[in-house]
Coordinates of C-alpha atoms in Angstrom, one line a residue:
M941 CA 80.7 94.9 72.3
T942 CA 79.3 96.2 75.6
A943 CA 80.1 99.6 77.1
P944 CA 81.7 99.7 80.5
L945 CA 79.4 100.7 83.4
I946 CA 82.3 102.6 85.0
Q947 CA 83.0 105.7 83.0
L948 CA 86.4 107.2 83.5
Q949 CA 86.7 111.0 83.2
P950 CA 88.0 113.2 81.7
H951 CA 88.2 111.6 78.3
D952 CA 91.8 112.7 77.8
E953 CA 94.7 110.9 76.0
H954 CA 95.6 109.0 79.2
N955 CA 92.1 107.6 79.8
Q956 CA 91.8 106.9 76.1
A957 CA 95.0 104.9 76.2
L958 CA 93.8 103.0 79.3
E959 CA 90.4 102.1 77.8
A960 CA 92.1 101.0 74.5
N961 CA 93.9 98.4 76.6
V962 CA 91.2 97.3 79.1
H963 CA 88.0 97.8 77.1
P964 CA 88.9 98.4 73.4
Q965 CA 86.0 99.8 71.4
R966 CA 86.7 97.8 68.3
W967 CA 87.1 94.5 70.1
T968 CA 85.3 91.6 68.4
N969 CA 84.3 88.7 70.6
P970 CA 85.5 85.3 69.4
T971 CA 83.2 82.7 68.1
P972 CA 83.2 79.6 70.4
T973 CA 83.9 76.4 68.5
R974 CA 84.1 73.9 71.2
P975 CA 83.7 73.6 75.0
Y976 CA 86.2 75.4 77.2
Q977 CA 87.9 73.5 80.0
L978 CA 87.6 76.7 82.1
V979 CA 85.5 79.8 81.8
V980 CA 86.4 82.7 84.1
V981 CA 83.8 85.4 84.8
G982 CA 85.4 88.6 85.7
A983 CA 88.8 90.1 84.7
G984 CA 89.9 91.7 87.9
T985 CA 92.9 90.3 89.7
A986 CA 91.4 87.0 90.7
G987 CA 90.1 86.4 87.1
L988 CA 93.2 87.5 85.4
V989 CA 95.5 85.3 87.5
T990 CA 93.2 82.4 87.1
A991 CA 92.9 82.7 83.4
A992 CA 96.6 83.3 82.8
G993 CA 97.7 80.6 85.1
A994 CA 95.3 78.0 83.7
A995 CA 96.2 78.9 80.1
G996 CA 99.9 78.8 80.9
L997 CA 99.4 75.2 82.1
G998 CA 97.7 74.1 78.9
A999 CA 94.0 74.7 79.6
R1000 CA 91.5 76.0 77.1
V1001 CA 90.2 79.1 78.7
A1002 CA 87.6 81.8 78.1
L1003 CA 87.6 85.1 80.0
V1004 CA 84.5 87.3 80.3
E1005 CA 84.4 90.9 81.4
R1006 CA 81.5 93.4 81.3
E1007 CA 83.4 96.5 82.4
L1008 CA 87.2 97.2 82.5
M1009 CA 89.9 94.5 82.6
G1010 CA 92.1 95.0 85.6
G1011 CA 89.0 95.4 87.8
D1012 CA 88.8 97.9 90.6
C1013 CA 92.5 97.6 91.5
L1014 CA 93.8 99.1 88.3
N1015 CA 91.0 101.4 87.4
V1016 CA 89.4 102.8 90.5
G1017 CA 91.2 101.3 93.4
C1018 CA 94.8 100.4 94.4
V1019 CA 96.6 102.0 91.4
P1020 CA 94.9 105.5 91.2
S1021 CA 94.7 105.8 95.0
K1022 CA 98.4 105.2 95.5
G1023 CA 99.1 107.8 92.7
V1024 CA 97.0 110.3 94.6
I1025 CA 98.6 109.4 98.0
R1026 CA 102.1 109.8 96.5
A1027 CA 101.3 113.3 95.4
A1028 CA 99.9 114.1 98.9
R1029 CA 103.0 112.8 100.6
V1030 CA 105.2 115.0 98.4
A1031 CA 103.1 118.0 99.2
A1032 CA 103.4 117.2 102.9
A1033 CA 107.1 116.7 102.7
V1034 CA 107.6 120.1 101.1
R1035 CA 105.3 121.7 103.7
D1036 CA 107.4 120.1 106.5
A1037 CA 110.8 120.6 105.0
E1038 CA 112.0 123.5 107.1
P1039 CA 113.7 121.4 109.8
F1040 CA 115.8 119.8 107.0
G1041 CA 117.1 123.2 105.9
V1042 CA 114.7 123.5 102.9
E1043 CA 112.7 126.7 102.9
V1044 CA 109.7 127.5 100.9
P1045 CA 109.2 131.3 101.4
R1046 CA 106.0 131.6 99.5
G1047 CA 104.4 128.4 100.9
V1048 CA 103.4 125.3 99.0
A1049 CA 101.5 125.9 95.7
F1050 CA 99.6 122.7 94.8
D1051 CA 98.2 122.0 91.3
F1052 CA 95.5 119.3 91.8
G1053 CA 94.8 119.0 88.1
K1054 CA 98.5 118.2 87.4
A1055 CA 98.6 115.6 90.2
M1056 CA 95.5 113.9 88.8
Q1057 CA 96.9 114.0 85.3
R1058 CA 100.1 112.3 86.5
M1059 CA 97.9 109.6 88.2
R1060 CA 96.0 109.0 84.9
R1061 CA 99.2 108.8 82.9
L1062 CA 100.8 106.2 85.2
R1063 CA 97.6 104.2 85.4
A1064 CA 97.5 104.0 81.6
Q1065 CA 101.2 103.1 81.6
I1066 CA 100.5 100.1 83.9
S1067 CA 97.4 99.0 82.0
P1068 CA 99.0 96.9 79.2
N1069 CA 99.7 94.3 81.9
D1070 CA 95.9 93.8 82.1
S1071 CA 95.0 94.4 78.5
A1072 CA 92.7 92.3 76.3
Q1073 CA 95.4 92.0 73.7
R1074 CA 97.9 90.6 76.2
F1075 CA 95.5 87.9 77.4
A1076 CA 94.4 87.1 73.9
E1077 CA 98.1 86.6 73.0
M1078 CA 98.2 84.0 75.8
G1079 CA 95.7 81.9 73.9
I1080 CA 92.8 83.0 76.0
D1081 CA 89.4 83.8 74.3
V1082 CA 88.5 87.2 75.7
Y1083 CA 84.8 88.2 75.7
F1084 CA 83.3 91.6 76.6
G1085 CA 79.7 91.4 77.7
K1086 CA 77.4 90.5 80.5
A1087 CA 77.7 86.9 81.7
S1088 CA 74.8 84.9 82.9
F1089 CA 74.6 81.2 83.7
V1090 CA 72.1 79.3 81.4
D1091 CA 72.5 75.9 82.9
D1092 CA 75.2 73.7 84.6
G1093 CA 77.7 73.8 81.7
T1094 CA 76.6 76.9 79.8
I1095 CA 77.3 80.6 80.3
G1096 CA 75.6 83.2 78.1
V1097 CA 77.5 86.4 77.1
T1098 CA 75.5 89.3 75.9
A1099 CA 77.2 92.3 74.3
S1100 CA 75.7 95.9 74.2
D1101 CA 74.7 95.5 70.6
G1102 CA 72.4 92.6 71.6
S1103 CA 74.6 89.9 70.1
A1104 CA 74.9 86.9 72.3
V1105 CA 77.0 83.7 72.4
Q1106 CA 76.9 80.7 74.7
L1107 CA 80.1 79.3 76.2
N1108 CA 80.1 75.6 77.2
Y1109 CA 82.4 74.8 80.0
K1110 CA 83.8 71.9 82.0
K1111 CA 84.6 74.1 85.0
A1112 CA 83.9 77.7 85.7
V1113 CA 85.3 80.3 88.1
I1114 CA 83.3 83.3 89.3
A1115 CA 85.7 86.2 89.9
A1116 CA 83.3 89.1 89.3
G1117 CA 84.5 91.1 92.3
A1118 CA 82.6 93.7 94.4
R1119 CA 81.7 97.3 94.1
A1120 CA 81.1 100.3 96.4
S1121 CA 77.8 100.2 98.2
A1122 CA 76.1 103.1 99.9
P1123 CA 74.4 102.8 103.3
P1124 CA 70.7 103.7 103.6
I1125 CA 71.3 107.3 104.6
P1126 CA 68.2 109.5 104.1
G1127 CA 68.6 112.0 101.3
L1128 CA 71.9 110.5 100.0
D1129 CA 70.3 109.8 96.6
S1130 CA 69.3 113.4 96.3
V1131 CA 73.0 114.6 95.9
P1132 CA 75.8 113.6 93.5
Y1133 CA 78.0 111.8 96.0
L1134 CA 81.4 110.2 95.3
T1135 CA 82.6 106.6 95.7
N1136 CA 85.9 105.1 94.7
E1137 CA 84.4 104.6 91.3
N1138 CA 84.2 108.3 90.4
L1139 CA 86.5 110.0 92.9
F1140 CA 89.5 109.6 90.6
S1141 CA 87.7 111.4 87.8
L1142 CA 87.9 114.7 89.7
T1143 CA 89.8 117.4 88.0
E1144 CA 89.3 120.2 90.5
L1145 CA 90.1 120.1 94.2
P1146 CA 87.0 120.5 96.3
K1147 CA 87.3 123.3 98.8
R1148 CA 85.4 121.2 101.3
L1149 CA 85.2 117.4 101.3
G1150 CA 83.1 115.2 103.5
V1151 CA 84.1 111.6 103.9
I1152 CA 81.7 109.0 105.4
G1153 CA 83.6 106.1 106.9
S1154 CA 87.1 106.0 108.4
G1155 CA 88.1 102.6 107.0
P1156 CA 91.1 102.2 104.7
I1157 CA 89.6 104.1 101.7
G1158 CA 88.0 106.8 103.7
S1159 CA 91.1 107.4 105.9
E1160 CA 93.6 107.4 103.0
M1161 CA 91.6 109.9 100.9
A1162 CA 90.7 112.1 103.9
Q1163 CA 94.4 112.6 104.7
A1164 CA 95.4 113.0 101.1
F1165 CA 92.8 115.7 100.3
A1166 CA 93.6 117.5 103.5
R1167 CA 97.2 117.6 102.5
F1168 CA 96.2 119.0 99.1
G1169 CA 94.4 121.8 100.8
S1170 CA 90.8 120.7 101.1
E1171 CA 88.9 121.3 104.3
V1172 CA 88.1 117.7 105.2
F1173 CA 85.4 116.4 107.5
L1174 CA 85.7 112.7 108.4
L1175 CA 82.5 111.2 109.7
E1176 CA 82.9 108.0 111.6
R1177 CA 80.2 106.1 113.5
S1178 CA 82.6 104.5 116.0
D1179 CA 84.7 106.4 118.6
K1180 CA 88.0 106.1 116.8
L1181 CA 89.8 106.1 113.5
L1182 CA 90.4 102.8 111.7
P1183 CA 88.0 101.0 114.0
R1184 CA 89.1 97.5 112.9
E1185 CA 92.8 98.1 113.4
D1186 CA 95.0 97.9 116.5
P1187 CA 93.9 100.7 118.9
D1188 CA 97.5 101.8 119.5
A1189 CA 98.1 102.0 115.7
A1190 CA 94.9 104.0 115.2
A1191 CA 96.0 106.5 117.9
V1192 CA 99.3 107.2 116.1
V1193 CA 97.5 107.8 112.8
Q1194 CA 94.9 110.0 114.5
K1195 CA 97.7 112.2 115.8
H1196 CA 99.0 112.7 112.2
F1197 CA 95.5 113.4 110.9
E1198 CA 95.2 116.2 113.5
K1199 CA 98.4 117.6 112.2
D1200 CA 97.2 117.5 108.7
G1201 CA 94.0 119.3 109.6
V1202 CA 91.5 116.5 109.1
Q1203 CA 88.4 117.2 111.2
M1204 CA 87.4 113.9 112.7
L1205 CA 83.8 113.7 113.8
F1206 CA 83.6 110.4 115.8
G1207 CA 80.3 109.0 117.1
S1208 CA 78.4 110.4 114.1
K1209 CA 75.1 108.7 113.9
D1210 CA 71.7 109.2 112.3
L1211 CA 73.1 110.8 109.3
Q1212 CA 70.9 112.7 106.8
V1213 CA 71.9 114.4 103.6
R1214 CA 70.3 117.2 101.6
P1215 CA 71.3 119.6 98.8
A1216 CA 72.5 123.0 100.0
D1217 CA 73.0 126.3 98.3
D1218 CA 75.2 126.7 95.2
G1219 CA 75.4 123.0 94.6
A1220 CA 76.9 122.2 98.0
I1221 CA 75.9 119.3 100.2
C1222 CA 74.7 119.4 103.8
V1223 CA 75.3 116.5 106.0
Q1224 CA 73.5 116.3 109.3
M1225 CA 74.5 114.0 112.2
V1226 CA 73.9 113.4 115.8
Q1227 CA 76.9 113.4 118.1
E1228 CA 76.4 112.5 121.8
G1229 CA 72.8 113.5 121.5
T1230 CA 73.5 116.8 119.8
T1231 CA 72.5 117.5 116.2
R1232 CA 75.1 119.3 114.1
E1233 CA 75.6 120.0 110.4
V1234 CA 78.6 120.3 108.0
V1235 CA 78.4 121.8 104.5
V1236 CA 80.7 120.4 101.9
D1237 CA 81.3 120.7 98.1
Q1238 CA 81.9 117.0 97.6
L1239 CA 80.9 114.0 99.6
L1240 CA 82.8 110.7 99.5
V1241 CA 81.0 107.6 100.7
A1242 CA 83.5 105.0 101.8
V1243 CA 81.6 102.4 103.7
G1244 CA 80.8 99.0 102.5
R1245 CA 81.3 96.7 99.5
A1246 CA 78.7 94.7 97.7
P1247 CA 79.4 91.5 95.7
N1248 CA 78.7 91.6 92.0
T1249 CA 76.3 88.7 91.9
A1250 CA 73.3 90.5 90.3
G1251 CA 72.5 89.2 86.8
L1252 CA 74.7 86.1 87.0
N1253 CA 71.6 83.8 87.4
L1254 CA 73.4 81.8 90.0
E1255 CA 70.1 80.0 90.9
A1256 CA 70.2 78.2 87.6
V1257 CA 73.4 76.4 88.7
D1258 CA 72.6 76.0 92.4
V1259 CA 75.3 78.3 93.6
N1260 CA 74.4 79.6 97.0
H1261 CA 75.0 83.3 97.8
D1262 CA 73.7 86.1 100.0
Q1263 CA 74.4 89.8 100.5
S1264 CA 78.0 89.0 101.6
G1265 CA 78.8 87.1 98.5
I1266 CA 79.1 83.6 97.1
E1267 CA 79.3 80.7 99.5
V1268 CA 82.5 78.7 99.1
D1269 CA 84.3 76.0 101.1
D1270 CA 87.9 76.0 102.1
F1271 CA 88.8 74.8 98.6
L1272 CA 87.0 77.8 97.1
Q1273 CA 84.5 75.5 95.6
T1274 CA 80.9 76.7 95.5
T1275 CA 77.8 74.6 96.3
N1276 CA 78.1 73.5 92.6
P1277 CA 81.1 71.2 92.4
R1278 CA 81.9 72.4 88.9
I1279 CA 82.0 76.0 89.8
F1280 CA 84.7 77.8 92.0
A1281 CA 85.0 81.4 93.1
A1282 CA 87.8 83.7 94.1
G1283 CA 88.4 87.3 95.1
D1284 CA 86.1 89.9 96.5
I1285 CA 82.9 88.2 95.4
C1286 CA 83.5 85.4 98.0
S1287 CA 86.3 86.4 100.4
K1288 CA 86.3 88.5 103.6
Y1289 CA 89.9 89.5 102.6
K1290 CA 89.1 92.1 99.9
F1291 CA 92.7 92.8 98.8
T1292 CA 94.3 92.4 95.4
H1293 CA 97.1 90.2 96.8
A1294 CA 94.5 87.9 98.5
A1295 CA 92.6 87.6 95.2
D1296 CA 95.9 86.7 93.5
F1297 CA 96.7 83.8 95.8
Q1298 CA 93.1 82.6 95.9
A1299 CA 93.3 82.4 92.2
R1300 CA 96.3 80.1 92.4
I1301 CA 94.4 77.8 94.7
V1302 CA 91.4 77.7 92.3
I1303 CA 93.7 76.7 89.4
Q1304 CA 95.1 73.8 91.4
N1305 CA 91.7 72.6 92.8
A1306 CA 89.7 73.1 89.6
L1307 CA 92.1 71.6 87.1
F1308 CA 94.8 69.6 88.8
S1309 CA 93.3 67.7 91.7
I1310 CA 91.6 64.3 91.8
G1311 CA 89.0 64.0 94.5
P1312 CA 90.6 65.0 97.8
F1313 CA 94.1 64.6 96.4
G1314 CA 96.2 67.5 95.4
K1315 CA 93.8 70.1 96.8
K1316 CA 94.9 73.3 98.5
R1317 CA 93.0 75.1 101.3
A1318 CA 92.4 78.9 101.4
S1319 CA 92.7 78.8 105.2
G1320 CA 96.4 77.9 104.6
L1321 CA 97.1 81.4 103.3
T1322 CA 98.8 84.0 105.6
I1323 CA 97.4 87.2 104.3
P1324 CA 98.9 90.6 105.3
W1325 CA 97.3 94.0 104.6
A1326 CA 98.1 97.6 104.8
T1327 CA 96.3 101.0 105.0
Y1328 CA 98.3 103.6 103.2
T1329 CA 97.9 106.6 105.5
S1330 CA 100.9 108.5 106.7
P1331 CA 102.2 106.6 108.7
E1332 CA 101.0 103.4 107.2
V1333 CA 99.4 100.7 109.2
A1334 CA 100.2 97.1 108.2
H1335 CA 99.0 93.9 109.8
V1336 CA 99.2 90.1 109.5
G1337 CA 97.6 87.3 111.5
M1338 CA 95.8 87.8 114.8
Y1339 CA 95.1 90.9 116.8
E1340 CA 95.1 90.7 120.6
H1341 CA 91.3 90.4 120.7
D1342 CA 91.4 87.6 118.1
A1343 CA 93.8 85.6 120.3
K1344 CA 91.6 86.2 123.4
S1345 CA 88.5 85.1 121.6
A1346 CA 90.2 82.0 120.4
G1347 CA 91.5 81.2 123.9
I1348 CA 95.1 81.5 122.8
E1349 CA 97.5 82.9 125.4
I1350 CA 100.1 85.2 123.9
D1351 CA 103.1 87.3 124.7
T1352 CA 103.4 90.7 123.0
Y1353 CA 106.7 92.4 122.1
T1354 CA 106.7 96.0 121.0
Q1355 CA 109.6 98.1 119.5
H1356 CA 109.0 101.8 119.2
F1357 CA 110.6 103.7 116.3
A1358 CA 111.6 106.4 118.8
D1359 CA 114.4 103.9 119.8
V1360 CA 115.5 103.1 116.2
D1361 CA 118.3 105.2 114.8
R1362 CA 117.2 105.3 111.2
A1363 CA 113.7 106.4 112.2
I1364 CA 115.1 109.2 114.3
L1365 CA 117.3 110.4 111.4
E1366 CA 114.3 110.4 109.1
G1367 CA 112.2 112.3 111.5
Q1368 CA 109.8 109.3 111.6
E1369 CA 109.9 108.4 115.3
D1370 CA 106.1 107.9 115.6
G1371 CA 105.1 104.3 115.2
F1372 CA 106.1 100.9 116.3
V1373 CA 106.4 97.2 115.5
K1374 CA 104.2 94.9 117.7
V1375 CA 104.5 91.1 117.4
H1376 CA 102.3 88.5 119.2
T1377 CA 103.7 85.1 119.9
R1378 CA 102.2 82.0 121.5
R1379 CA 102.8 82.2 125.3
G1380 CA 106.3 81.0 126.2
T1381 CA 107.4 80.4 122.6
D1382 CA 108.7 82.4 119.7
K1383 CA 106.0 81.3 117.3
I1384 CA 104.5 84.4 115.7
V1385 CA 100.7 84.5 115.5
G1386 CA 100.2 88.2 114.5
A1387 CA 101.9 91.5 114.0
T1388 CA 101.1 95.2 113.5
I1389 CA 103.5 97.8 112.1
V1390 CA 103.0 101.5 112.1
A1391 CA 105.6 103.3 110.0
E1392 CA 105.9 105.4 106.9
N1393 CA 106.6 102.2 104.8
A1394 CA 104.9 99.6 107.0
G1395 CA 103.3 98.0 104.0
D1396 CA 106.8 97.0 102.8
M1397 CA 108.1 96.0 106.2
I1398 CA 105.2 93.6 107.0
S1399 CA 106.5 91.1 104.4
E1400 CA 109.4 90.0 106.6
I1401 CA 107.0 88.9 109.3
T1402 CA 104.6 87.4 106.8
L1403 CA 107.5 85.3 105.4
A1404 CA 108.4 84.2 108.9
M1405 CA 104.9 83.1 109.7
T1406 CA 104.5 81.3 106.3
A1407 CA 107.8 79.5 106.7
G1408 CA 107.3 78.7 110.3
L1409 CA 110.3 80.8 111.4
G1410 CA 110.1 82.1 115.0
L1411 CA 111.0 85.5 116.4
S1412 CA 114.4 84.2 117.5
K1413 CA 115.3 83.4 113.9
I1414 CA 114.5 87.0 112.9
G1415 CA 116.6 88.2 115.9
G1416 CA 119.5 86.1 114.5
T1417 CA 119.2 87.5 111.0
I1418 CA 121.6 90.3 110.3
H1419 CA 119.8 93.5 109.1
P1420 CA 121.7 96.4 107.5
Y1421 CA 122.4 99.4 109.8
P1422 CA 120.8 101.9 109.9
T1423 CA 117.4 100.7 108.6
Q1424 CA 113.9 100.9 110.1
A1425 CA 113.7 97.1 109.6
E1426 CA 116.0 96.8 112.5
A1427 CA 112.9 97.4 114.7
I1428 CA 111.8 93.9 113.7
R1429 CA 115.2 92.4 114.6
K1430 CA 115.2 94.1 117.9
L1431 CA 112.0 92.2 118.8
G1432 CA 114.0 89.0 118.4
D1433 CA 116.4 90.4 120.9
Q1434 CA 113.5 91.1 123.3
Y1435 CA 112.4 87.5 123.0
S1436 CA 115.9 86.1 123.6
R1437 CA 116.2 88.1 126.8
T1438 CA 113.1 86.3 128.1
R1439 CA 114.9 83.0 127.8
L1440 CA 117.5 84.1 130.4
T1441 CA 116.1 82.0 133.3
P1442 CA 117.9 81.9 136.7
L1443 CA 119.3 78.5 135.7
S1444 CA 120.6 79.7 132.3
K1445 CA 122.1 82.8 134.0
K1446 CA 123.9 80.6 136.5
I1447 CA 125.3 78.4 133.7
L1448 CA 126.5 81.4 131.7
D1449 CA 128.1 82.8 134.9
I1450 CA 130.0 79.5 135.3
L1451 CA 131.2 79.5 131.7
R1452 CA 132.3 83.1 132.0
R1453 CA 134.3 82.4 135.1
M1454 CA 135.9 79.3 133.4
N1455 CA 137.1 81.5 130.5
V1456 CA 138.1 84.8 132.2
G1457 CA 138.0 84.1 135.9
S1458 CA 136.1 86.0 138.5

């Protein structure tokens, strides 16, 4: 049995329950008796879906995990972060309740320790879905230990007590994921900085929090901790928030960050870090040629992810890889035809839902295809994503700059929530739905939504793109009133109005006159 590299703190009843599911202390690795049809390395989302799907279809499967089953998503990513964000949203809702007739005379008293305890309890509650016991009951041989390729057909698994076994395989899938990586900032290693791997072990609210990077993780946590009451400094190298998102969307979110008190330090370059007095951390930066410093109690580094390829001995099986991950083709096959990969270790789409659907492709291509027949392509996936700030930003398909780079002419339709009744009633007028279509058609090529629940709303547009339904079909679909989803339907109406050419207007005028006269 090997100890997990990620140590969850505190060691309370909730984390004990979690670890009992995803890395049980008394787990005994099986003894392999014959070759496996499929060996899966890594028990994050991609690995779990691959193993469960393959076993469910009759394959003999082994699953190897060196840390915590469920991967980053369950343990140090999606699940705990959304628990934290929910607490922050409730705190903000109470703070902003006065216009609704709700008064809090003494102000909002926030208990960070209780909020984090709730997160740990709910994370443990979810964890049986990813447990070693559950997957063993599916007929999967679950091994805890460090996996390393021995040769083309053999994977060694070494437990922490030094015991080792060798697993023979017909096909293998590498789904070992990625982990937080720190940029080469001078002095960073001299301070105890945070990443997503230890942020959710905090039990006390930092009075001052520095966040390096305004991507999804950095932005979500900066806003959440500001709402909890921390003084938050968000350091971003570029000149705007969420630099990879639609600029209009980022501008809306930035307005809300200002309201929540997040101090955004754009254009922060040449960072240096050093210890300060009383255990604090000093971060020095250059902004527009001027050197300035901020002193914080905790520093969250939220830039970059590195693939977990170290120690896999990929050279032994001729699997090409570099600092961005494992090289795969459109069928998610590596440079070794017997070995496939899925999830963060090989994909630019580092999302749980992307890993899920890549795993489904791997099952098909590794086990149920013959030559070129029956294979599925990863490029056929339509992958949405969301950043869970308030408001949320969700996107699918192309941005305007993507279309321009690809030489695709587009029409853009925008519906602001300031003109949507339900959004007005909810006090959520900020935001919009923006859809891009191929010029002169209703074929959707991309969309961005900025709304409190944009992550839920984007699925309607994703479905339309996947099923080949145009914007006019959405416009012809009855949506309940009043809902914020009406904003999407209204875009269909916008498109329909563009079809009213002078000729069509003349025909409609003739038909009207024939029915009701002039």
